[in-house]
GROMACS .gro file of C-alpha atoms in nm:
model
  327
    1UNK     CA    1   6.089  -4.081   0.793
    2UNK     CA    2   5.947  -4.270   0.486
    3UNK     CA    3   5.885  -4.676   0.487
    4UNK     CA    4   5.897  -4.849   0.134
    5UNK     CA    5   5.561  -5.076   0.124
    6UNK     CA    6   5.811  -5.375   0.036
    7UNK     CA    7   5.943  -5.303   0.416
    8UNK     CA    8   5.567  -5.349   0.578
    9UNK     CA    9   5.620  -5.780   0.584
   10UNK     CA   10   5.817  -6.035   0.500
   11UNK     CA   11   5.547  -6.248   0.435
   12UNK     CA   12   5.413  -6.291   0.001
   13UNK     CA   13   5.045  -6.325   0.101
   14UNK     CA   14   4.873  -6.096  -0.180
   15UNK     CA   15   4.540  -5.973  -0.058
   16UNK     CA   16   4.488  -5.721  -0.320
   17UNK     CA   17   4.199  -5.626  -0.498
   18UNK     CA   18   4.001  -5.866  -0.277
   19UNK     CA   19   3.648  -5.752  -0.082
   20UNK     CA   20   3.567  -5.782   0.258
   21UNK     CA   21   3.222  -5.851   0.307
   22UNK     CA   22   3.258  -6.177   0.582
   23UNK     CA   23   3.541  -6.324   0.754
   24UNK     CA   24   3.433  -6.653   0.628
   25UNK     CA   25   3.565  -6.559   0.318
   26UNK     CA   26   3.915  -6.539   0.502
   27UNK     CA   27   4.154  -6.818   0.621
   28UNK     CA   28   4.305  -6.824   0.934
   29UNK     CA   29   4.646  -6.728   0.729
   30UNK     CA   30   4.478  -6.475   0.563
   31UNK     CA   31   4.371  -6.323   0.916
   32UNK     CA   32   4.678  -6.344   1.083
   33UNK     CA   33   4.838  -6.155   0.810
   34UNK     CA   34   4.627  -5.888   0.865
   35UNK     CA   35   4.634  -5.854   1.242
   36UNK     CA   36   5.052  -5.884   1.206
   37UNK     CA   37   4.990  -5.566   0.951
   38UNK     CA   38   4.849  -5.417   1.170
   39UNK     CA   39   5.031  -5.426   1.466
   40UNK     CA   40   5.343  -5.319   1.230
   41UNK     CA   41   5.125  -5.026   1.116
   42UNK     CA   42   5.033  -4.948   1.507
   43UNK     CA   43   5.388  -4.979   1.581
   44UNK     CA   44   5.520  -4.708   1.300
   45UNK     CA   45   5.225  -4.473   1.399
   46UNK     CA   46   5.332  -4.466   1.736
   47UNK     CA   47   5.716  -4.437   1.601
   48UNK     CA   48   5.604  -4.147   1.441
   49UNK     CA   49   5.744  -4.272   1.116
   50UNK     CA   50   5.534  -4.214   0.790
   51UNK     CA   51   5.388  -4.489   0.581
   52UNK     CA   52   5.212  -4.423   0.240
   53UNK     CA   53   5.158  -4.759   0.114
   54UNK     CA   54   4.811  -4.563  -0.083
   55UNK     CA   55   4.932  -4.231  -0.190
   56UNK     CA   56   4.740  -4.146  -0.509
   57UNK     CA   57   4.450  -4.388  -0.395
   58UNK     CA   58   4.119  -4.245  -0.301
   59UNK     CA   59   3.782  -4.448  -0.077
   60UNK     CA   60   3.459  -4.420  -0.144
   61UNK     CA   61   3.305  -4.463   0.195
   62UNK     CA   62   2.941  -4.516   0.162
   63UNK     CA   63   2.707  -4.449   0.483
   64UNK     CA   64   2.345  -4.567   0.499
   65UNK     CA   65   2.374  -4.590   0.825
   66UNK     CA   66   2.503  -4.353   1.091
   67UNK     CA   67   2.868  -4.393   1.270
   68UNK     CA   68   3.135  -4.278   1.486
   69UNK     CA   69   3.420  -4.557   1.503
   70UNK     CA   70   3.393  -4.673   1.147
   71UNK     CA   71   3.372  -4.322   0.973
   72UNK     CA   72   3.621  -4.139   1.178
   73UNK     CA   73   3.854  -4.455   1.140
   74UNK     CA   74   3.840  -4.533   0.785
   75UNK     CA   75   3.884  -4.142   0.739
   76UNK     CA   76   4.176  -4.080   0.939
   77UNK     CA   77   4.324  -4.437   0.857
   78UNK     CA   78   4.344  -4.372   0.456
   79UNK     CA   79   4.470  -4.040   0.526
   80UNK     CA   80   4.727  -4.157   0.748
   81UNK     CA   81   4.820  -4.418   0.484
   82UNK     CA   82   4.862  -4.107   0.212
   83UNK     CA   83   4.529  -4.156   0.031
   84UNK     CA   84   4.200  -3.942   0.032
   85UNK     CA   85   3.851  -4.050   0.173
   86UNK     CA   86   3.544  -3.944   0.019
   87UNK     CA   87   3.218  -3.930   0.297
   88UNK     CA   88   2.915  -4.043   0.071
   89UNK     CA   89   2.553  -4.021   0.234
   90UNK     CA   90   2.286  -4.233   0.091
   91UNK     CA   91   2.104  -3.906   0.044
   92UNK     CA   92   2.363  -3.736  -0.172
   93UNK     CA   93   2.426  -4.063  -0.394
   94UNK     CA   94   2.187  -4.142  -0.683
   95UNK     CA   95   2.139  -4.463  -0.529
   96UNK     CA   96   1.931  -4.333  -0.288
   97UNK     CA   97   1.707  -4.189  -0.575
   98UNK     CA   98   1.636  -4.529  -0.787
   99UNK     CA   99   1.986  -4.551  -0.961
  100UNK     CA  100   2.056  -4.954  -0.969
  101UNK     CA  101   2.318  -5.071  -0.746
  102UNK     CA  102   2.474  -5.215  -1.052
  103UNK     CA  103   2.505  -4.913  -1.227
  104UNK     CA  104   2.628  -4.741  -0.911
  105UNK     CA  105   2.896  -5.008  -0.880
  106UNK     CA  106   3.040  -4.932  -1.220
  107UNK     CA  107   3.039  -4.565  -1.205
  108UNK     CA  108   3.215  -4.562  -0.881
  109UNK     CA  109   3.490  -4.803  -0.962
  110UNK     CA  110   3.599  -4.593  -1.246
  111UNK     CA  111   3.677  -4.316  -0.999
  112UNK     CA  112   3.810  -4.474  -0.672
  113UNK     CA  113   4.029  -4.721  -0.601
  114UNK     CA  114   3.855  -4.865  -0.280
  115UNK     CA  115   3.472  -4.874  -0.144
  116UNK     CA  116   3.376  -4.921   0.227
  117UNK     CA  117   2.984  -4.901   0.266
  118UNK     CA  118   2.795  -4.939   0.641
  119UNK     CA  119   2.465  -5.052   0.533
  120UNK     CA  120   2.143  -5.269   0.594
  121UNK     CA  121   2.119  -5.522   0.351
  122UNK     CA  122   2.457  -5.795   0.340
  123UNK     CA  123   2.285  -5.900   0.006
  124UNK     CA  124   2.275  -5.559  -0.100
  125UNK     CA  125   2.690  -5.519  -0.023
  126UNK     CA  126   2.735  -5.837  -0.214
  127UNK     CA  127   2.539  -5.702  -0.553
  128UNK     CA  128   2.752  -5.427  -0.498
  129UNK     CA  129   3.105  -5.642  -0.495
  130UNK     CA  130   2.980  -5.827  -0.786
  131UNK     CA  131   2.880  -5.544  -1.001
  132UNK     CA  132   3.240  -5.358  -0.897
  133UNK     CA  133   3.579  -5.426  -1.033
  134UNK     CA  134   3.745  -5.244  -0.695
  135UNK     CA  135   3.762  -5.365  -0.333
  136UNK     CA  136   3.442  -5.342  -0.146
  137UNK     CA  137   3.507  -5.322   0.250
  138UNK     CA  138   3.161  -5.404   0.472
  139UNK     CA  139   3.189  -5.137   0.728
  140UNK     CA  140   2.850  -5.320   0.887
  141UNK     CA  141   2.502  -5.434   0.802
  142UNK     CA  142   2.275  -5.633   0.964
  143UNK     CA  143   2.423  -5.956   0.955
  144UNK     CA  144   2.782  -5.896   1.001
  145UNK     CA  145   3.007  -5.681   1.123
  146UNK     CA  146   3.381  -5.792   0.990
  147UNK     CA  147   3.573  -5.506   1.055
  148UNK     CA  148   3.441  -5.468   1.416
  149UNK     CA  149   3.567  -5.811   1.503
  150UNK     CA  150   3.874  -5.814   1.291
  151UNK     CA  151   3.983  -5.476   1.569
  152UNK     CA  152   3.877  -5.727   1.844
  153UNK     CA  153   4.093  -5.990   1.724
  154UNK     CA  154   4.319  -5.778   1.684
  155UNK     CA  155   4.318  -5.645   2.079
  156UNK     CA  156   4.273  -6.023   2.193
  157UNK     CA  157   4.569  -6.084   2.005
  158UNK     CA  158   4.802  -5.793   2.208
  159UNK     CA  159   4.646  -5.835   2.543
  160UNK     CA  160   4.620  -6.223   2.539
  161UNK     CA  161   4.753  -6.362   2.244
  162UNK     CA  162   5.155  -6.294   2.335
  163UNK     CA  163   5.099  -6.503   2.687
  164UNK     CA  164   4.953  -6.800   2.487
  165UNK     CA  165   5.085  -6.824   2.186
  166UNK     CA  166   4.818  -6.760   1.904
  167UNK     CA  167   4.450  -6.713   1.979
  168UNK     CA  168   4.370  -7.076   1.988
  169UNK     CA  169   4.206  -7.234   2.277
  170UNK     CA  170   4.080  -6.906   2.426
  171UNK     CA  171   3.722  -6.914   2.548
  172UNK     CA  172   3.517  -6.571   2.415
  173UNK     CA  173   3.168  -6.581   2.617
  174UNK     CA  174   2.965  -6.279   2.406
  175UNK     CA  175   2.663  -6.193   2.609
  176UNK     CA  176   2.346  -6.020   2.462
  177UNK     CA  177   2.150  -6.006   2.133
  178UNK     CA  178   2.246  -6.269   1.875
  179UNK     CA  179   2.285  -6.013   1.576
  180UNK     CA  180   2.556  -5.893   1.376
  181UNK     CA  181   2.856  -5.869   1.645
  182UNK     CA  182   2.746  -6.232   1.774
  183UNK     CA  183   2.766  -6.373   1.406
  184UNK     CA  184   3.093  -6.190   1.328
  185UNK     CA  185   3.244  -6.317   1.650
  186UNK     CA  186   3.129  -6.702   1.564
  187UNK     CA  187   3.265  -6.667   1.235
  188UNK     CA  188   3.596  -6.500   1.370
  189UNK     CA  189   3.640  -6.686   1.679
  190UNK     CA  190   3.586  -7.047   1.473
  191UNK     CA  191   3.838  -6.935   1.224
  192UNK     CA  192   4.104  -6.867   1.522
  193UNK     CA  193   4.039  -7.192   1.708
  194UNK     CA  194   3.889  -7.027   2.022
  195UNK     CA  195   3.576  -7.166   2.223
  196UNK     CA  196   3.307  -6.889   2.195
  197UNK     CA  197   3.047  -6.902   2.405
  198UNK     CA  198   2.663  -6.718   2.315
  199UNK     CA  199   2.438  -6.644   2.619
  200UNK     CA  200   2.113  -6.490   2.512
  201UNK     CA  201   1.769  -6.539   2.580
  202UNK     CA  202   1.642  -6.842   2.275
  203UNK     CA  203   1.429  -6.557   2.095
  204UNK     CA  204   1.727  -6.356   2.050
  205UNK     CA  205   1.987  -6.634   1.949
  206UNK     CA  206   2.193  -6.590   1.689
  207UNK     CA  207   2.067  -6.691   1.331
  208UNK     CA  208   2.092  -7.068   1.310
  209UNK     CA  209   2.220  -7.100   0.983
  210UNK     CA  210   2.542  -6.878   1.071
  211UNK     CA  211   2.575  -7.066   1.402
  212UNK     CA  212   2.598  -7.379   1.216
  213UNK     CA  213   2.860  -7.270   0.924
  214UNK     CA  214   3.079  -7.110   1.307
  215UNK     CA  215   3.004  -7.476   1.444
  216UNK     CA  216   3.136  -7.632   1.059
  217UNK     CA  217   3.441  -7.373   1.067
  218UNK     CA  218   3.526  -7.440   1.456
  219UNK     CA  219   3.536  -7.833   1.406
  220UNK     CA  220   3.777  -7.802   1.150
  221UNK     CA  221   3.990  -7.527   1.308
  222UNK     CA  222   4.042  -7.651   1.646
  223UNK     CA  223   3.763  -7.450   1.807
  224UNK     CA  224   3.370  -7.449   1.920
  225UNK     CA  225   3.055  -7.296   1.951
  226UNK     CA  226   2.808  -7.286   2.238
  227UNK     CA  227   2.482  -7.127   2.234
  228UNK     CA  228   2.270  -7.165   2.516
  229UNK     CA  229   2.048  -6.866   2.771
  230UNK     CA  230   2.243  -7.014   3.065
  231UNK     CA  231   2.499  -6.724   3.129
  232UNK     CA  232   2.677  -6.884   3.416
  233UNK     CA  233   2.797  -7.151   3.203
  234UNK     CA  234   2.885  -6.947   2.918
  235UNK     CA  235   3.070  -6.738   3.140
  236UNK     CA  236   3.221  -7.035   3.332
  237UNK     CA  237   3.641  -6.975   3.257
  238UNK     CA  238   3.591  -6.735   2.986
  239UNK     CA  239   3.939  -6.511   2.877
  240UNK     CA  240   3.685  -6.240   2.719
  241UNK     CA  241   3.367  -6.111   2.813
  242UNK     CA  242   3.201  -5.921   2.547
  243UNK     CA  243   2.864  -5.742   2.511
  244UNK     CA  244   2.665  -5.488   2.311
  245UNK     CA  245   2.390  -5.311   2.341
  246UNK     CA  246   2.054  -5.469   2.347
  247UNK     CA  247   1.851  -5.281   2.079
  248UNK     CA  248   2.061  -5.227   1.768
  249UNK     CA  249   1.978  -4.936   1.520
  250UNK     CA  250   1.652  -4.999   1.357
  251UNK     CA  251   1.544  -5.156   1.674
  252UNK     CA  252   1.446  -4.844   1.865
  253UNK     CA  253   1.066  -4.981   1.869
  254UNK     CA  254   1.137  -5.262   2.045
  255UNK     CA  255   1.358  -5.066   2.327
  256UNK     CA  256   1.079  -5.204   2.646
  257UNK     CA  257   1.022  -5.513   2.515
  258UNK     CA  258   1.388  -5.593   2.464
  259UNK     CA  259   1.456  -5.462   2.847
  260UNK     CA  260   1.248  -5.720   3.028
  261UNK     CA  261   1.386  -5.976   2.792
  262UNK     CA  262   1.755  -5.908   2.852
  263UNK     CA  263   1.734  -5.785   3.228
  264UNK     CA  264   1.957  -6.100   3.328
  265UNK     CA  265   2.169  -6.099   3.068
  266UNK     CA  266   2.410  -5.771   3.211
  267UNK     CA  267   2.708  -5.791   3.250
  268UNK     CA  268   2.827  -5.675   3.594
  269UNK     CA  269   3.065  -5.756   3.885
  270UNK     CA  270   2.877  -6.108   3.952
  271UNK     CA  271   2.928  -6.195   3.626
  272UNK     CA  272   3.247  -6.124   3.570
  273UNK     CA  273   3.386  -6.319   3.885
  274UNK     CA  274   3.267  -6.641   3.697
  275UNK     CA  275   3.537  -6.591   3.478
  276UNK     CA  276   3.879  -6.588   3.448
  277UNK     CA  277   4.026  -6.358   3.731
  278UNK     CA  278   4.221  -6.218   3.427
  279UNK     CA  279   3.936  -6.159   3.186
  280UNK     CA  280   3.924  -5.872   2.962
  281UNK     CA  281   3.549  -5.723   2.925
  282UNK     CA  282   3.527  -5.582   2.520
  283UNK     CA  283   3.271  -5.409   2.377
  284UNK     CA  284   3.194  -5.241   2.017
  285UNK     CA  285   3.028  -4.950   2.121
  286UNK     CA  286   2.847  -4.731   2.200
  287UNK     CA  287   2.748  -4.831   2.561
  288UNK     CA  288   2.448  -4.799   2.770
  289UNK     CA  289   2.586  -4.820   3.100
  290UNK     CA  290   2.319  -4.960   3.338
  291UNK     CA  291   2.187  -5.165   3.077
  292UNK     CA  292   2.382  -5.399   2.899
  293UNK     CA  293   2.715  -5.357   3.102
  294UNK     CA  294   2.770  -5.200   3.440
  295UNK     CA  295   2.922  -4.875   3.513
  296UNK     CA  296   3.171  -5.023   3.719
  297UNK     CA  297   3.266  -5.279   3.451
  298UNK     CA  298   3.283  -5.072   3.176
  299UNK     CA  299   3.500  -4.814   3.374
  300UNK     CA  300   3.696  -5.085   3.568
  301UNK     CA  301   4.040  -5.252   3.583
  302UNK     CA  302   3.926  -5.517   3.351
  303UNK     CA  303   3.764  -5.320   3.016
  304UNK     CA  304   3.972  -5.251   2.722
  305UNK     CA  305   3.694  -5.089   2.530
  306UNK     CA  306   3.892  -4.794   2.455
  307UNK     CA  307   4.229  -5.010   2.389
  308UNK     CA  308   3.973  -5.194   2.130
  309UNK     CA  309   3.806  -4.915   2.017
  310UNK     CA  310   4.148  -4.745   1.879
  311UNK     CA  311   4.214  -5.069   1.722
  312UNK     CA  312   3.961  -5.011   1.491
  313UNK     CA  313   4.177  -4.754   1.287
  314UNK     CA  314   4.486  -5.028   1.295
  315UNK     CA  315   4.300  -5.278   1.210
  316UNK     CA  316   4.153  -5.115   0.905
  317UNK     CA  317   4.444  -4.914   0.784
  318UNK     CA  318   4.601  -5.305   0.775
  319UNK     CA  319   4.318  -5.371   0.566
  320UNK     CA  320   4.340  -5.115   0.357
  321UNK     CA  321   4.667  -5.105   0.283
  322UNK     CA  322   4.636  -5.501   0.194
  323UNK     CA  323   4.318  -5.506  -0.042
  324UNK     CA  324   4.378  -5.147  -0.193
  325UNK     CA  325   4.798  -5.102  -0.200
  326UNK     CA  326   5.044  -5.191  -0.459
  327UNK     CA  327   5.061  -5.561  -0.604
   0.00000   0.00000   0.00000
């Protein structure tokens, strides 16, 4: 059964041709938009009913670093939506030999219609965006990770959001290293109105420049930010519990050290009982059970990693189908 694009929304918010690189770029309009996509995409996946909204369209989706959720996601996603995804290694580009990221940029957007790169460098992804005249998705790099928390907002949205309304007010206690996810989450969280809470040891804290543009965003949403390495009161009445792991890729070296430094910062059955007794426990992926999460809370009644993990490929085809579709 075929859906006409024009039958997606109602709503005459025109994403297109924009990049992704932040959420801060975003409004809270702008992100509600996308998670209501979404769940109508969800909802005509599971219907069985066919919607091309990029037939004809091709991604470029650039990988300098390696992936599970975002490749198989963005792969199956444009596919689903009738386009064509093109896997690019850093080894098989010219990029990866000298060629300029500039020149790289231009050559590429006169053959796709879409880029989505998982990389290092977020200055990098933004010389790429402003040498390109298509979308440029960040699929990660090692400040943020946008399309990781727009999934999450997405799940908070469907598991919490229809009891309360919108996803204002909710309290989001992250738990772990202050990197990419914890920025993301700030920067998404402030923009929603929720109260997100950062528990890590103060050597791992989250970069205090981003903390302070999530503290500038939550003031004027409705929201706040707490960062602190006291976990029982960032946990204290918390709707969603979220870690990941504790050494990133790239950190492999620091594995030990990174251990003793975190070794009260899992998040188990003690932890979670200082929440809400209907808290959700989320995390990106992939796991190390025993380390920063449990067994039995990863694998209990309250995780919805999986739930948030298929999300992913909702989320993005939304996104997609917004910066990449038809006018």
């Amino acid at each position: 059964m075929g859906i006409e694009l024009a039958e997606i929304t109602n709503k005459q918010l025109n994403l297109h041709g924009r990049d992704f690189l932040s959420l801060v770029d975003y409004t809270p309009e702008e992100i509600y938009y996308l998670l209501d996509l979404a769940e109508y995409l969800k909802e005509q996946k599971k219907k069985g009913n066919v919607v091309e909204p990029l037939k004809g369209k091709t991604l470029g989706m650039i990988f300098e670093k390696s992936s599970t959720r975002t490749r198989v996601s963005f792969e199956a996603g444009v596919y689903q939506l009738g386009g064509t995804g093109i896997f690019l290694s850093s080894g098989d580009l010219q990029l990866g030999r000298g060629e300029s990221i500039s020149d790289t940029a231009k050559v590429l957007s006169g053959y796709l219609d879409g880029i989505m790169i998982r990389t290092f460098s977020q200055e990098g992804i933004e010389e790429l965006a402003h040498h390109s005249t298509i979308p440029v998705i960040n699929g990660l790099t090692d400040k943020y990770h946008p399309c990781q928390v727009l999934a999450d907002l997405l799940t908070i949205k469907e598991l919490k959001g229809k009891l309360k309304g919108k996803l204002k007010g909710m309290k989001m206690c992250y738990i772990g290293d202050g990197n990419n996810m914890a920025h993301s989450l700030m920067i998404g969280g402030a923009l929603m109105g929720m109260e997100i809470s950062i528990a890590a040891p103060e050597e791992y804290q989250p970069n205090k420049a981003i903390t302070i543009k999530a503290e500038k965003l939550a003031k004027e949403h409705g929201g706040g930010i707490i960062v602190t390495d006291n976990v029982e009161m960032a946990t204290d009445g918390a709707d969603i519990i979220y870690t990941d792991v504790w050494a990133s890729m790239g950190q492999e070296m620091e594995q030990e050290k990174r251990l003793s430094a975190f070794k009260d910062y899992q998040v188990n059955s003690t932890l979670l009982a200082m929440a809400k007794s209907d808290v959700i426990f989320m995390h990106c992926l992939p796991a190390h059970r025993g380390e920063e999460v449990s067994a039995e809370v990863i694998d209990g009644e309250h995780s919805v990693v999986f739930h948030q993990a298929e999300n992913r490929l909702h989320a993005q085809k939304a996104l997609m189908t917004a910066l990449m579709g038809d006018k």
